[in-house]
mmCIF file of C-alpha atoms in Angstrom:
data_model
loop_
_atom_site.group_PDB
_atom_site.id
_atom_site.type_symbol
_atom_site.label_atom_id
_atom_site.label_comp_id
_atom_site.label_asym_id
_atom_site.label_seq_id
_atom_site.Cartn_x
_atom_site.Cartn_y
_atom_site.Cartn_z
ATOM 1 C CA MET A 1 40.600 -46.700 22.692
ATOM 2 C CA ASN A 2 38.567 -43.922 24.254
ATOM 3 C CA LYS A 3 39.896 -40.661 22.922
ATOM 4 C CA TYR A 4 37.016 -38.325 23.663
ATOM 5 C CA ASN A 5 35.245 -39.567 26.770
ATOM 6 C CA LYS A 6 37.931 -40.412 29.311
ATOM 7 C CA LYS A 7 36.677 -40.625 32.874
ATOM 8 C CA ALA A 8 37.678 -37.727 35.060
ATOM 9 C CA ASN A 9 36.274 -35.507 37.761
ATOM 10 C CA VAL A 10 33.503 -33.444 36.205
ATOM 11 C CA ASP A 11 34.335 -29.729 36.119
ATOM 12 C CA GLN A 12 31.782 -27.484 34.439
ATOM 13 C CA ASP A 13 34.584 -25.198 33.244
ATOM 14 C CA ASP A 14 35.676 -28.101 31.019
ATOM 15 C CA TYR A 15 32.387 -28.067 29.093
ATOM 16 C CA LEU A 16 30.260 -25.910 26.816
ATOM 17 C CA THR A 17 26.481 -26.374 27.043
ATOM 18 C CA PHE A 18 24.439 -25.350 23.998
ATOM 19 C CA PRO A 19 21.378 -26.267 21.868
ATOM 20 C CA ILE A 20 22.239 -29.344 19.825
ATOM 21 C CA ILE A 21 20.431 -27.847 16.846
ATOM 22 C CA LEU A 22 23.549 -25.701 16.323
ATOM 23 C CA LEU A 23 25.307 -28.850 15.107
ATOM 24 C CA SER A 24 22.544 -29.979 12.749
ATOM 25 C CA ASP A 25 22.851 -27.269 10.069
ATOM 26 C CA ASN A 26 24.408 -29.247 7.237
ATOM 27 C CA ASN A 27 24.660 -26.121 5.074
ATOM 28 C CA LEU A 28 27.677 -25.167 7.176
ATOM 29 C CA ASP A 29 30.896 -27.125 7.568
ATOM 30 C CA ILE A 30 31.760 -28.355 11.034
ATOM 31 C CA LYS A 31 34.150 -25.485 11.767
ATOM 32 C CA GLU A 32 31.414 -22.935 11.072
ATOM 33 C CA ARG A 33 28.925 -24.852 13.170
ATOM 34 C CA LEU A 34 31.346 -24.947 16.096
ATOM 35 C CA ARG A 35 32.084 -21.255 15.611
ATOM 36 C CA ASN A 36 28.347 -20.711 16.141
ATOM 37 C CA VAL A 37 28.499 -22.882 19.275
ATOM 38 C CA ILE A 38 31.311 -20.723 20.648
ATOM 39 C CA CYS A 39 29.477 -17.503 19.707
ATOM 40 C CA TYR A 40 26.285 -18.710 21.409
ATOM 41 C CA CYS A 41 28.100 -19.702 24.605
ATOM 42 C CA LEU A 42 30.119 -16.488 24.622
ATOM 43 C CA TYR A 43 27.014 -14.322 24.359
ATOM 44 C CA GLU A 44 25.238 -16.408 27.012
ATOM 45 C CA ARG A 45 28.141 -15.712 29.383
ATOM 46 C CA TYR A 46 28.065 -12.043 28.442
ATOM 47 C CA LEU A 47 24.429 -11.812 29.575
ATOM 48 C CA LYS A 48 25.404 -13.116 33.022
ATOM 49 C CA ILE A 49 28.009 -10.416 33.654
ATOM 50 C CA PRO A 50 26.865 -7.841 36.268
ATOM 51 C CA SER A 51 25.000 -4.924 34.696
ATOM 52 C CA ASN A 52 27.301 -2.329 36.278
ATOM 53 C CA TYR A 53 30.145 -3.418 33.949
ATOM 54 C CA ASN A 54 30.609 -1.349 30.818
ATOM 55 C CA THR A 55 30.263 -3.182 27.494
ATOM 56 C CA ASP A 56 33.964 -3.681 26.817
ATOM 57 C CA LYS A 57 34.680 -4.942 30.320
ATOM 58 C CA ALA A 58 31.658 -7.264 30.205
ATOM 59 C CA LYS A 59 32.862 -8.742 26.908
ATOM 60 C CA ARG A 60 36.327 -9.361 28.310
ATOM 61 C CA GLU A 61 34.896 -11.020 31.421
ATOM 62 C CA ALA A 62 32.687 -13.253 29.264
ATOM 63 C CA LEU A 63 35.738 -14.225 27.231
ATOM 64 C CA ILE A 64 37.694 -15.098 30.377
ATOM 65 C CA GLU A 65 34.849 -17.412 31.410
ATOM 66 C CA LEU A 66 34.745 -19.001 27.952
ATOM 67 C CA ASN A 67 38.503 -19.611 27.863
ATOM 68 C CA LYS A 68 38.698 -21.327 31.252
ATOM 69 C CA LYS A 69 40.486 -24.682 30.928
ATOM 70 C CA VAL A 70 41.411 -23.883 27.311
ATOM 71 C CA THR A 71 45.151 -24.416 26.903
ATOM 72 C CA LEU A 72 45.518 -24.155 23.126
ATOM 73 C CA ASN A 73 44.097 -21.498 20.802
ATOM 74 C CA PRO A 74 42.174 -19.421 23.356
ATOM 75 C CA VAL A 75 39.671 -17.065 21.720
ATOM 76 C CA ARG A 76 40.958 -13.476 21.877
ATOM 77 C CA ILE A 77 38.875 -10.326 22.271
ATOM 78 C CA GLU A 78 40.383 -8.778 19.139
ATOM 79 C CA HIS A 79 39.260 -11.748 17.070
ATOM 80 C CA CYS A 80 35.790 -11.716 18.692
ATOM 81 C CA ASN A 81 35.257 -8.054 17.820
ATOM 82 C CA GLU A 82 36.710 -8.437 14.356
ATOM 83 C CA SER A 83 34.669 -11.538 13.532
ATOM 84 C CA LYS A 84 31.541 -10.197 15.265
ATOM 85 C CA TYR A 85 31.333 -13.155 17.657
ATOM 86 C CA PHE A 86 29.089 -11.271 20.087
ATOM 87 C CA ASP A 87 26.743 -10.145 17.282
ATOM 88 C CA ILE A 88 26.465 -13.686 15.912
ATOM 89 C CA GLY A 89 25.915 -15.034 19.416
ATOM 90 C CA GLU A 90 23.143 -12.511 20.074
ATOM 91 C CA VAL A 91 21.292 -13.457 16.874
ATOM 92 C CA LEU A 92 21.582 -17.173 17.639
ATOM 93 C CA PHE A 93 20.616 -16.777 21.298
ATOM 94 C CA ASN A 94 17.494 -14.780 20.439
ATOM 95 C CA SER A 95 16.414 -17.005 17.548
ATOM 96 C CA ILE A 96 16.682 -20.398 19.272
ATOM 97 C CA PRO A 97 13.855 -21.137 21.759
ATOM 98 C CA SER A 98 15.037 -21.525 25.341
ATOM 99 C CA SER A 99 13.210 -24.870 25.452
ATOM 100 C CA SER A 100 15.472 -26.326 22.738
ATOM 101 C CA VAL A 101 17.208 -29.503 23.853
ATOM 102 C CA LYS A 102 20.825 -28.926 24.904
ATOM 103 C CA THR A 103 23.979 -30.956 25.128
ATOM 104 C CA SER A 104 27.315 -30.545 26.916
ATOM 105 C CA ILE A 105 30.643 -31.301 25.277
ATOM 106 C CA LYS A 106 34.177 -30.855 26.536
ATOM 107 C CA LYS A 107 35.868 -27.714 25.286
ATOM 108 C CA LYS A 108 38.842 -29.842 24.316
ATOM 109 C CA ILE A 109 36.733 -31.690 21.738
ATOM 110 C CA ILE A 110 35.130 -28.507 20.391
ATOM 111 C CA TRP A 111 38.475 -26.741 20.102
ATOM 112 C CA GLU A 112 40.021 -29.731 18.342
ATOM 113 C CA PHE A 113 37.318 -29.845 15.675
ATOM 114 C CA ARG A 114 37.114 -26.034 15.408
ATOM 115 C CA PHE A 115 40.757 -24.985 15.343
ATOM 116 C CA ASP A 116 42.690 -28.077 14.284
ATOM 117 C CA ASN A 117 44.018 -27.542 10.769
ATOM 118 C CA SER A 118 43.520 -31.188 9.823
ATOM 119 C CA LYS A 119 40.486 -32.047 7.723
ATOM 120 C CA HIS A 120 37.770 -33.999 9.523
ATOM 121 C CA SER A 121 35.939 -36.611 7.461
ATOM 122 C CA GLU A 122 32.174 -36.866 7.142
ATOM 123 C CA CYS A 123 32.326 -39.908 9.435
ATOM 124 C CA ASN A 124 34.218 -37.914 12.103
ATOM 125 C CA VAL A 125 31.588 -35.176 11.975
ATOM 126 C CA ILE A 126 28.665 -37.630 12.203
ATOM 127 C CA GLU A 127 30.324 -39.314 15.177
ATOM 128 C CA LEU A 128 30.702 -35.948 16.927
ATOM 129 C CA ILE A 129 27.022 -35.095 16.375
ATOM 130 C CA ALA A 130 25.913 -38.564 17.503
ATOM 131 C CA PHE A 131 28.094 -38.227 20.607
ATOM 132 C CA ALA A 132 26.515 -34.841 21.357
ATOM 133 C CA ALA A 133 23.036 -36.318 20.852
ATOM 134 C CA LEU A 134 23.749 -39.222 23.215
ATOM 135 C CA ARG A 135 25.135 -36.836 25.831
ATOM 136 C CA SER A 136 21.902 -34.837 25.668
ATOM 137 C CA ILE A 137 19.783 -38.005 25.993
ATOM 138 C CA ILE A 138 21.691 -39.714 28.816
ATOM 139 C CA GLN A 139 22.534 -36.482 30.684
ATOM 140 C CA ARG A 140 23.376 -37.332 34.307
ATOM 141 C CA GLN A 141 21.846 -40.804 34.259
ATOM 142 C CA LYS A 142 24.040 -43.884 34.203
ATOM 143 C CA TYR A 143 22.362 -45.381 31.167
ATOM 144 C CA LYS A 144 19.427 -44.993 28.830
ATOM 145 C CA LYS A 145 17.353 -47.246 26.608
ATOM 146 C CA LEU A 146 16.492 -45.735 23.235
ATOM 147 C CA THR A 147 15.631 -46.506 19.623
ATOM 148 C CA HIS A 148 17.611 -45.697 16.499
ATOM 149 C CA ASP A 149 14.855 -43.300 15.396
ATOM 150 C CA TYR A 150 15.105 -41.387 18.657
ATOM 151 C CA LEU A 151 18.892 -41.069 18.339
ATOM 152 C CA LEU A 152 18.666 -39.848 14.732
ATOM 153 C CA SER A 153 15.903 -37.388 15.628
ATOM 154 C CA ARG A 154 18.032 -35.967 18.429
ATOM 155 C CA MET A 155 20.970 -35.646 16.028
ATOM 156 C CA ALA A 156 18.634 -33.524 13.890
ATOM 157 C CA GLY A 157 18.014 -31.281 16.906
ATOM 158 C CA SER A 158 14.581 -32.607 17.868
ATOM 159 C CA ASN A 159 13.411 -33.500 21.364
ATOM 160 C CA THR A 160 10.960 -36.078 20.002
ATOM 161 C CA VAL A 161 10.978 -38.711 17.259
ATOM 162 C CA ILE A 162 10.378 -37.158 13.836
ATOM 163 C CA ASP A 163 9.263 -38.916 10.650
ATOM 164 C CA THR A 164 11.205 -36.749 8.181
ATOM 165 C CA LEU A 165 14.941 -36.568 8.793
ATOM 166 C CA PRO A 166 17.338 -34.103 7.145
ATOM 167 C CA ASP A 167 18.868 -35.487 3.952
ATOM 168 C CA TRP A 168 22.278 -35.968 5.560
ATOM 169 C CA LEU A 169 20.794 -38.323 8.162
ATOM 170 C CA VAL A 170 18.439 -40.399 6.012
ATOM 171 C CA LYS A 171 21.018 -43.043 5.103
ATOM 172 C CA TYR A 172 21.487 -43.875 8.795
ATOM 173 C CA ARG A 173 18.054 -45.477 8.781
ATOM 174 C CA ASN A 174 19.810 -48.227 6.851
ATOM 175 C CA ARG A 175 20.952 -51.013 9.191
ATOM 176 C CA HIS A 176 24.486 -51.118 7.790
ATOM 177 C CA HIS A 177 25.137 -47.402 8.311
ATOM 178 C CA ILE A 178 23.633 -47.130 11.802
ATOM 179 C CA ASP A 179 25.471 -50.267 12.946
ATOM 180 C CA ASN A 180 28.750 -48.859 11.661
ATOM 181 C CA LEU A 181 28.112 -45.553 13.437
ATOM 182 C CA LYS A 182 27.436 -47.388 16.717
ATOM 183 C CA LYS A 183 30.616 -49.399 16.231
ATOM 184 C CA GLN A 184 32.727 -46.240 15.816
ATOM 185 C CA LEU A 185 31.118 -44.640 18.865
ATOM 186 C CA GLN A 186 32.089 -47.704 20.898
ATOM 187 C CA LEU A 187 35.640 -47.786 19.535
ATOM 188 C CA ASN A 188 36.457 -44.066 19.707
ATOM 189 C CA TRP A 189 34.024 -42.306 22.062
ATOM 190 C CA GLY A 190 33.636 -44.629 25.051
ATOM 191 C CA LEU A 191 30.062 -45.699 24.369
ATOM 192 C CA LYS A 192 28.861 -49.053 25.747
ATOM 193 C CA ILE A 193 26.107 -50.991 23.939
ATOM 194 C CA PRO A 194 25.448 -54.585 25.071
ATOM 195 C CA THR A 195 24.050 -57.195 22.694
ATOM 196 C CA ILE A 196 20.673 -58.182 24.093
ATOM 197 C CA LYS A 197 18.336 -60.321 21.997
ATOM 198 C CA GLY A 198 14.570 -60.077 22.127
ATOM 199 C CA ILE A 199 14.223 -56.385 23.048
ATOM 200 C CA ARG A 200 13.174 -53.329 21.090
ATOM 201 C CA GLY A 201 15.813 -50.609 21.130
ATOM 202 C CA ILE A 202 19.308 -50.470 22.627
ATOM 203 C CA TYR A 203 20.860 -49.737 26.000
ATOM 204 C CA VAL A 204 23.581 -47.064 25.938
ATOM 205 C CA SER A 205 25.966 -45.730 28.575
ATOM 206 C CA PHE A 206 29.220 -43.821 28.890
ATOM 207 C CA GLU A 207 29.560 -44.558 32.604
ATOM 208 C CA CYS A 208 28.663 -48.232 33.069
ATOM 209 C CA THR A 209 30.996 -51.079 32.186
ATOM 210 C CA LEU A 210 29.807 -53.365 29.409
ATOM 211 C CA ASP A 211 29.338 -56.176 31.960
ATOM 212 C CA SER A 212 27.215 -54.104 34.322
ATOM 213 C CA LEU A 213 25.113 -52.628 31.488
ATOM 214 C CA SER A 214 24.504 -56.119 30.074
ATOM 215 C CA LEU A 215 23.303 -57.283 33.504
ATOM 216 C CA ILE A 216 20.981 -54.272 33.824
ATOM 217 C CA ALA A 217 19.528 -54.912 30.371
ATOM 218 C CA GLU A 218 18.945 -58.624 31.006
ATOM 219 C CA LYS A 219 17.297 -57.938 34.379
ATOM 220 C CA ASN A 220 15.021 -55.327 32.810
ATOM 221 C CA LYS A 221 14.186 -57.741 29.990
ATOM 222 C CA ARG A 222 13.162 -60.445 32.504
ATOM 223 C CA LYS A 223 11.218 -57.916 34.580
ATOM 224 C CA ASN A 224 9.290 -56.776 31.489
ATOM 225 C CA LYS A 225 8.494 -60.378 30.516
ATOM 226 C CA LEU A 226 7.111 -61.062 33.990
ATOM 227 C CA LYS A 227 4.973 -57.910 33.727
ATOM 228 C CA GLU A 228 3.648 -59.066 30.345
ATOM 229 C CA LEU A 229 2.843 -62.492 31.763
ATOM 230 C CA ALA A 230 1.022 -60.980 34.743
ATOM 231 C CA LEU A 231 -0.941 -58.700 32.395
ATOM 232 C CA LYS A 232 -1.986 -61.611 30.166
ATOM 233 C CA LYS A 233 -3.176 -63.589 33.214
ATOM 234 C CA HIS A 234 -5.124 -60.596 34.474
ATOM 235 C CA GLU A 235 -6.772 -60.068 31.073
ATOM 236 C CA ALA A 236 -7.665 -63.756 30.845
ATOM 237 C CA HIS A 237 -9.189 -63.653 34.336
ATOM 238 C CA GLN A 238 -11.241 -60.555 33.523
ATOM 239 C CA LYS A 239 -12.448 -62.140 30.294
ATOM 240 C CA ALA A 240 -13.567 -65.251 32.178
ATOM 241 C CA LEU A 241 -15.449 -63.184 34.768
ATOM 242 C CA LYS A 242 -17.264 -61.229 32.049
ATOM 243 C CA ALA A 243 -18.251 -64.450 30.292
ATOM 244 C CA ILE A 244 -19.663 -65.902 33.507
ATOM 245 C CA GLN A 245 -21.562 -62.690 34.267
ATOM 246 C CA ALA A 246 -23.050 -62.733 30.778
ATOM 247 C CA GLY A 247 -24.099 -66.355 31.212
ATOM 248 C CA ASN A 248 -21.834 -67.434 28.393
ATOM 249 C CA SER A 249 -19.271 -69.462 30.247
ATOM 250 C CA ILE A 250 -17.065 -71.458 27.903
ATOM 251 C CA LYS A 251 -18.230 -75.069 27.565
ATOM 252 C CA THR A 252 -15.491 -77.643 27.558
ATOM 253 C CA PRO A 253 -15.835 -81.265 26.496
ATOM 254 C CA PRO A 254 -15.885 -83.833 29.320
ATOM 255 C CA THR A 255 -12.569 -85.335 30.261
ATOM 256 C CA THR A 256 -11.450 -88.577 31.822
ATOM 257 C CA SER A 257 -9.758 -88.659 35.178
ATOM 258 C CA TYR A 258 -6.485 -88.674 33.251
ATOM 259 C CA GLY A 259 -7.250 -85.324 31.668
ATOM 260 C CA LEU A 260 -7.926 -86.754 28.166
ATOM 261 C CA GLN A 261 -10.793 -85.271 26.192
ATOM 262 C CA LEU A 262 -13.624 -87.709 25.331
ATOM 263 C CA PRO A 263 -15.324 -87.522 21.932
ATOM 264 C CA GLN A 264 -18.858 -86.117 21.789
ATOM 265 C CA LEU A 265 -20.930 -89.187 20.771
ATOM 266 C CA LYS A 266 -24.476 -88.973 19.458
ATOM 267 C CA HIS A 267 -27.128 -91.274 20.910
ATOM 268 C CA ILE A 268 -27.466 -94.460 18.777
#
């Protein structure tokens, strides 16, 4: 089952793009966090409206842009003004550095978690944040290789691996919890993760089939092993050359024509 990441023609009107750090504030419930996402994106659209529009008209135009492809529960201007959506968006937009890592999620998903009256479990929320983090890591590439620490750091809103995770993420450093999270992402969000032994990290993709991603991972694994072998040979060769230059070439015991080592006998 792939409820949230069905393949379709990509239309930017279907998505909201925003700093992933907006999802990492565990002091807020998920509905409040997604309200902040909507406020941020609404204000960002407001800034792009031509300057010759008066304030009210600019706000309405921004709202039209935000509501494109939204079929249920479109955000209304009355609610925006009443709930100070533009004010909240302005504060968020000006307080978050423009260099902050961003993600893109379908409006349908955001609206479901934001406006659906049903209660979303902690697991549902973690899956959403992990999905957003993976989207920001993979971006337009077909696949990506990453570590668990990198994924968790991105879920915390960081662009690099961090040593200290927020309290709500710490337990996912435990193998059982991170494996269960990956399992749910594969079952419900369309993520592909092949089982490849002997590598550090994991390969992830939303676009590749499991078969094709497994083949890519195995080829890369073999390629890396060949590189390691070539490097070891090169290092051994350089070491031998240095020893010869220093006049300390390695002495080896004499061998027979069959390649067997002869014992070093003292003169009797």
